[in-house]
């Protein structure tokens, strides 16, 4: 009997059935949830940032290197939003990070706002590769999921069919969600919205919302009273349904603008253990309410 | 001197050729009690991958000395990022990893004046050398790195209490995170073949609240000897609070100097700083204002 168990164990080990789950480190909570969906029981995810953290302002810390050292895959946002990762990759001295060990999810995305002029401070803190907030378009989740699934299969070929199956399950479920959100957002076509930072161009393009402007003067540059006055004037002519403020930006400017226009001010955040759908629900539900 | 300027202009002339080189130019304008406000230092920083895991960094600096400007290669090194797993090898001219602040450039200091700690121990330039340094990330559950370098510090100078000729340095540092609170502890030693040596210890703590809001502190102490004879020691301490990504309020103490410092960043490209301090040795008030500007992309390769 003991011999049989030993033999079975050896077979399982040799076929990779008892291999440890792939360790995946992600930059955002959303990515961690997506990777977990794609990898199921075959992956273990860890996130580098807090759920309410501004990705522009993350400080690379030595302790993060240990997380990277243990990782089989590092998933990044790319488009220079997470440039601080470079310091960690440089100091981790891990061979796979110079090959298949890093997945930049922006690679498969059609980028918006790619500057076609030389960049300087007049434009604010502009990203040279375009606006990096691509994951806020729920359709892009499918593109990102496909990339994750393919990379996991590359790293663990013996589980390729499992990862493909996970993707198919996700795609089916997500298509149902997308259909629901398309219906909910349809009445909002052409509606005016305002954002604190320019973080919704992909979302707005998908649902044909019109972004009237930003509370920031330029990306990364806080508002002035004159700019807020200008926005108030613009909002009188074009009533804004909602103002979107990320959890890490101050809400007081949006609340000042909110009163006369009777708009709603809303935010999103993915708390630990939340679902991936909840991020988009937080975006869509307030807008739908605002449309009544 | 002419040769240095030729090199700078040659490299600037080559810029269009290096289409993909990541370049930035940093201007450090400052004025203190001892010096009128003006462009004090300008630095050109180039970095590019030469191979998937080999990177080149070059920092050229033009410093003001009196009414003249002096060109210098501040740092220039090639990093072999994975010659062996967990090992990094850097070869070239480098600020030596003795303690924490010695590796930082002027625009990254927490005060406008050069921290007295560096000046007291190693002179105006800090500890800099030509050579190579090997870093090894120890296989432990917490970040722990061992560093060993072999250096040429420069020519012999009689009567000087500084590092000279050839020598070596070693550093062991660790960093532990408890949720969003990070502690860093390091010990360092440096030697030359004329029996000068320094040993130091540094400790840092950072509490990151996210979105640029953070509080951090740093303490560093070192002593300098020749053979077994104590020559001097110095220390540095800084406590900083950033209520947002745009403001920082700090207090710095060196062996003889105290500073309160306010920093305002307009964006990633420009920041202003003002400081008010007291020098206990000269018994005089120290004031300073500073503007640091940056053209081009960030380096983003330093762990702070």
Coordinates of N, CA and C in Angstrom, one line a residue, chain B residues 7-112:
Chain B
X7 N 34.0 67.2 -23.7 CA 33.2 65.9 -23.5 C 31.7 66.3 -23.4
X8 N 31.4 67.3 -22.6 CA 30.0 67.7 -22.4 C 29.4 68.0 -23.7
X9 N 30.1 68.9 -24.5 CA 29.5 69.4 -25.7 C 29.4 68.2 -26.8
X10 N 30.4 67.3 -26.7 CA 30.4 66.2 -27.6 C 29.1 65.3 -27.3
X11 N 28.9 65.1 -26.1 CA 27.8 64.3 -25.7 C 26.4 64.9 -26.1
X12 N 26.4 66.3 -25.9 CA 25.1 67.0 -26.2 C 24.9 66.9 -27.7
X13 N 26.0 67.0 -28.5 CA 25.9 66.9 -29.9 C 25.5 65.5 -30.4
X14 N 25.8 64.5 -29.6 CA 25.4 63.1 -29.9 C 23.9 62.8 -29.6
X15 N 23.3 63.7 -28.9 CA 21.9 63.4 -28.4 C 21.0 63.0 -29.5
X16 N 20.9 63.7 -30.7 CA 20.0 63.3 -31.7 C 20.3 61.9 -32.2
X17 N 21.5 61.4 -32.1 CA 21.9 60.1 -32.6 C 21.3 59.1 -31.6
X18 N 21.3 59.4 -30.4 CA 20.7 58.4 -29.4 C 19.2 58.6 -29.2
X19 N 18.5 58.3 -30.3 CA 17.1 58.6 -30.3 C 16.3 58.0 -29.1
X20 N 16.7 56.8 -28.7 CA 16.0 56.1 -27.7 C 16.6 56.3 -26.3
X21 N 17.6 57.1 -26.2 CA 18.2 57.3 -24.8 C 17.3 58.1 -23.9
X22 N 17.1 57.6 -22.7 CA 16.3 58.2 -21.7 C 17.1 59.4 -21.1
X23 N 16.7 60.6 -21.4 CA 17.6 61.7 -20.9 C 16.8 62.7 -20.0
X24 N 17.5 63.2 -19.1 CA 16.8 64.3 -18.3 C 17.9 65.3 -18.0
X25 N 17.5 66.6 -17.8 CA 18.4 67.6 -17.4 C 17.8 68.2 -16.1
X26 N 18.6 68.4 -15.2 CA 18.2 68.9 -13.9 C 18.9 70.2 -13.6
X27 N 18.2 71.2 -13.2 CA 18.8 72.5 -12.9 C 18.5 72.7 -11.4
X28 N 19.6 73.0 -10.7 CA 19.5 73.3 -9.2 C 19.9 74.7 -9.0
X29 N 18.9 75.6 -8.8 CA 19.1 77.0 -8.5 C 19.0 77.2 -7.0
X30 N 20.0 77.7 -6.4 CA 19.8 78.0 -5.0 C 20.6 79.2 -4.5
X31 N 20.2 79.7 -3.4 CA 20.8 80.8 -2.7 C 20.8 80.6 -1.2
X32 N 22.0 80.9 -0.6 CA 22.1 80.7 0.8 C 22.7 81.9 1.5
X33 N 22.8 81.9 2.8 CA 23.4 83.0 3.5 C 24.8 83.3 2.9
X34 N 25.5 82.3 2.4 CA 26.9 82.5 2.0 C 27.0 82.7 0.5
X35 N 25.9 82.6 -0.2 CA 26.0 82.6 -1.7 C 24.7 83.2 -2.3
X36 N 24.8 84.2 -3.2 CA 23.6 84.7 -3.8 C 22.8 83.7 -4.7
X37 N 21.5 83.9 -4.8 CA 20.7 83.0 -5.6 C 21.2 82.9 -7.0
X38 N 21.3 81.7 -7.6 CA 21.6 81.6 -9.0 C 21.7 80.1 -9.3
X39 N 22.0 79.8 -10.6 CA 22.1 78.5 -11.0 C 23.4 77.9 -10.4
X40 N 23.2 77.0 -9.5 CA 24.3 76.4 -8.8 C 24.9 75.1 -9.4
X41 N 24.0 74.4 -10.0 CA 24.4 73.1 -10.6 C 23.4 72.7 -11.7
X42 N 24.0 72.2 -12.7 CA 23.1 71.6 -13.8 C 23.6 70.2 -14.0
X43 N 22.7 69.3 -14.2 CA 23.1 67.9 -14.4 C 22.4 67.3 -15.6
X44 N 23.1 66.6 -16.4 CA 22.6 65.9 -17.5 C 22.6 64.4 -17.2
X45 N 21.4 63.7 -17.3 CA 21.4 62.3 -16.9 C 20.9 61.5 -18.1
X46 N 21.7 60.5 -18.4 CA 21.4 59.6 -19.5 C 21.3 58.2 -19.0
X47 N 20.3 57.5 -19.5 CA 20.3 56.0 -19.1 C 19.7 55.3 -20.3
X48 N 20.2 54.1 -20.5 CA 19.7 53.2 -21.6 C 20.2 51.8 -21.3
X49 N 19.3 50.9 -21.7 CA 19.6 49.5 -21.7 C 20.5 49.2 -22.9
X50 N 21.7 48.5 -22.6 CA 22.6 48.2 -23.7 C 22.3 46.7 -24.1
X51 N 21.6 46.0 -23.3 CA 21.4 44.6 -23.5 C 20.2 44.3 -22.6
X52 N 19.4 43.1 -22.8 CA 18.3 42.9 -21.9 C 18.5 43.2 -20.4
X53 N 19.7 42.8 -19.9 CA 19.9 43.0 -18.5 C 21.2 43.7 -18.2
X54 N 21.6 44.6 -19.1 CA 22.7 45.5 -18.9 C 22.3 46.9 -19.2
X55 N 22.6 47.8 -18.2 CA 22.1 49.1 -18.3 C 23.3 50.1 -18.1
X56 N 23.2 51.2 -18.8 CA 24.3 52.3 -18.6 C 23.6 53.5 -18.0
X57 N 24.3 54.1 -17.0 CA 23.8 55.4 -16.5 C 25.0 56.3 -16.5
X58 N 24.7 57.5 -16.9 CA 25.7 58.6 -17.0 C 25.2 59.9 -16.5
X59 N 25.8 60.5 -15.5 CA 25.4 61.8 -15.0 C 26.5 62.8 -15.1
X60 N 26.3 63.8 -15.9 CA 27.3 64.8 -16.1 C 26.9 66.0 -15.3
X61 N 27.8 66.6 -14.6 CA 27.3 67.8 -13.7 C 28.2 69.0 -14.0
X62 N 27.6 70.1 -14.0 CA 28.3 71.4 -14.1 C 28.0 72.2 -12.9
X63 N 29.0 72.3 -12.0 CA 28.9 73.0 -10.7 C 29.4 74.4 -10.8
X64 N 28.8 75.2 -9.9 CA 29.3 76.6 -9.8 C 30.4 76.5 -8.7
X65 N 31.6 77.2 -9.0 CA 32.6 77.3 -8.0 C 33.1 78.7 -8.0
X66 N 32.6 79.5 -7.1 CA 32.8 81.0 -7.1 C 32.0 81.5 -8.3
X67 N 32.7 82.3 -9.2 CA 32.0 82.8 -10.4 C 32.2 81.9 -11.6
X68 N 33.0 80.8 -11.4 CA 33.2 79.9 -12.6 C 32.4 78.7 -12.5
X69 N 32.3 78.0 -13.6 CA 31.6 76.7 -13.6 C 32.6 75.6 -13.9
X70 N 32.4 74.5 -13.3 CA 33.3 73.4 -13.4 C 32.6 72.1 -13.8
X71 N 33.0 71.5 -14.9 CA 32.3 70.3 -15.4 C 32.9 69.0 -14.9
X72 N 32.1 68.1 -14.6 CA 32.5 66.8 -14.0 C 31.6 65.7 -14.4
X73 N 32.2 64.5 -14.4 CA 31.3 63.3 -14.5 C 31.0 62.9 -13.1
X74 N 29.7 63.2 -12.7 CA 29.3 62.9 -11.3 C 29.3 61.4 -11.1
X75 N 28.6 60.7 -12.0 CA 28.6 59.2 -11.9 C 28.5 58.7 -13.4
X76 N 29.1 57.6 -13.6 CA 29.0 56.9 -14.9 C 29.3 55.5 -14.8
X77 N 28.3 54.6 -14.9 CA 28.6 53.2 -14.6 C 27.7 52.3 -15.5
X78 N 28.2 51.1 -15.6 CA 27.4 50.1 -16.3 C 26.9 49.1 -15.3
X79 N 25.6 48.7 -15.3 CA 25.0 47.8 -14.3 C 24.8 46.5 -15.0
X80 N 25.3 45.4 -14.5 CA 25.0 44.0 -15.0 C 24.0 43.5 -14.0
X81 N 22.7 43.5 -14.4 CA 21.6 43.3 -13.5 C 21.4 41.9 -13.1
X82 N 21.9 41.0 -13.8 CA 21.7 39.6 -13.4 C 22.8 38.7 -13.9
X83 N 24.0 39.0 -13.5 CA 25.1 38.1 -13.9 C 25.0 36.7 -13.3
X84 N 24.4 36.7 -12.1 CA 24.0 35.5 -11.4 C 22.7 35.9 -10.7
X85 N 21.9 34.9 -10.4 CA 20.6 35.2 -9.7 C 20.9 35.9 -8.4
X86 N 20.2 37.0 -8.1 CA 20.3 37.8 -6.9 C 21.6 38.6 -6.8
X87 N 22.3 38.7 -7.9 CA 23.6 39.5 -7.9 C 23.5 40.6 -8.9
X88 N 24.0 41.8 -8.5 CA 24.1 42.9 -9.4 C 25.5 43.4 -9.3
X89 N 26.1 43.7 -10.5 CA 27.5 44.2 -10.6 C 27.5 45.5 -11.3
X90 N 28.1 46.5 -10.6 CA 28.1 47.9 -11.2 C 29.6 48.3 -11.3
X91 N 30.0 48.7 -12.5 CA 31.4 49.1 -12.8 C 31.4 50.5 -13.3
X92 N 32.3 51.3 -12.7 CA 32.5 52.7 -13.2 C 32.7 53.7 -12.1
X93 N 32.3 54.9 -12.3 CA 32.5 55.9 -11.3 C 31.1 56.0 -10.5
X94 N 31.2 55.9 -9.2 CA 29.9 55.9 -8.5 C 30.0 56.6 -7.1
X95 N 28.9 57.1 -6.7 CA 28.8 57.5 -5.3 C 28.7 56.2 -4.4
X96 N 29.6 56.0 -3.5 CA 29.7 54.8 -2.8 C 28.6 54.6 -1.7
X97 N 28.1 53.3 -1.7 CA 27.0 53.0 -0.8 C 27.4 52.9 0.7
X98 N 28.0 54.0 1.2 CA 28.3 54.1 2.6 C 27.1 54.8 3.2
X99 N 26.3 54.1 4.0 CA 25.1 54.8 4.6 C 24.1 55.0 3.5
X100 N 23.1 55.9 3.8 CA 22.0 56.1 2.9 C 22.1 57.4 2.1
X101 N 22.5 58.5 2.7 CA 22.5 59.8 1.9 C 23.7 60.0 1.0
X102 N 24.8 59.2 1.3 CA 26.0 59.4 0.4 C 25.7 59.1 -1.1
X103 N 24.7 58.2 -1.3 CA 24.4 57.9 -2.7 C 23.5 58.9 -3.4
X104 N 22.9 59.8 -2.6 CA 22.0 60.8 -3.2 C 22.6 62.0 -3.9
X105 N 21.9 62.4 -4.9 CA 22.4 63.7 -5.6 C 21.8 64.9 -4.9
X106 N 22.4 66.0 -5.2 CA 22.0 67.3 -4.5 C 20.5 67.6 -4.6
X107 N 19.9 67.3 -5.8 CA 18.5 67.6 -5.9 C 17.6 66.7 -5.0
X108 N 18.2 65.6 -4.6 CA 17.4 64.7 -3.7 C 17.6 64.9 -2.2
X109 N 18.6 65.7 -1.9 CA 18.8 66.0 -0.5 C 17.6 66.5 0.2
X110 N 17.5 66.4 1.5 CA 16.4 66.9 2.2 C 16.5 68.4 2.6
X111 N 17.7 68.9 2.3 CA 18.0 70.3 2.6 C 18.7 71.0 1.4
X112 N 18.8 72.3 1.4 CA 19.5 73.0 0.4 C 21.0 72.9 0.6

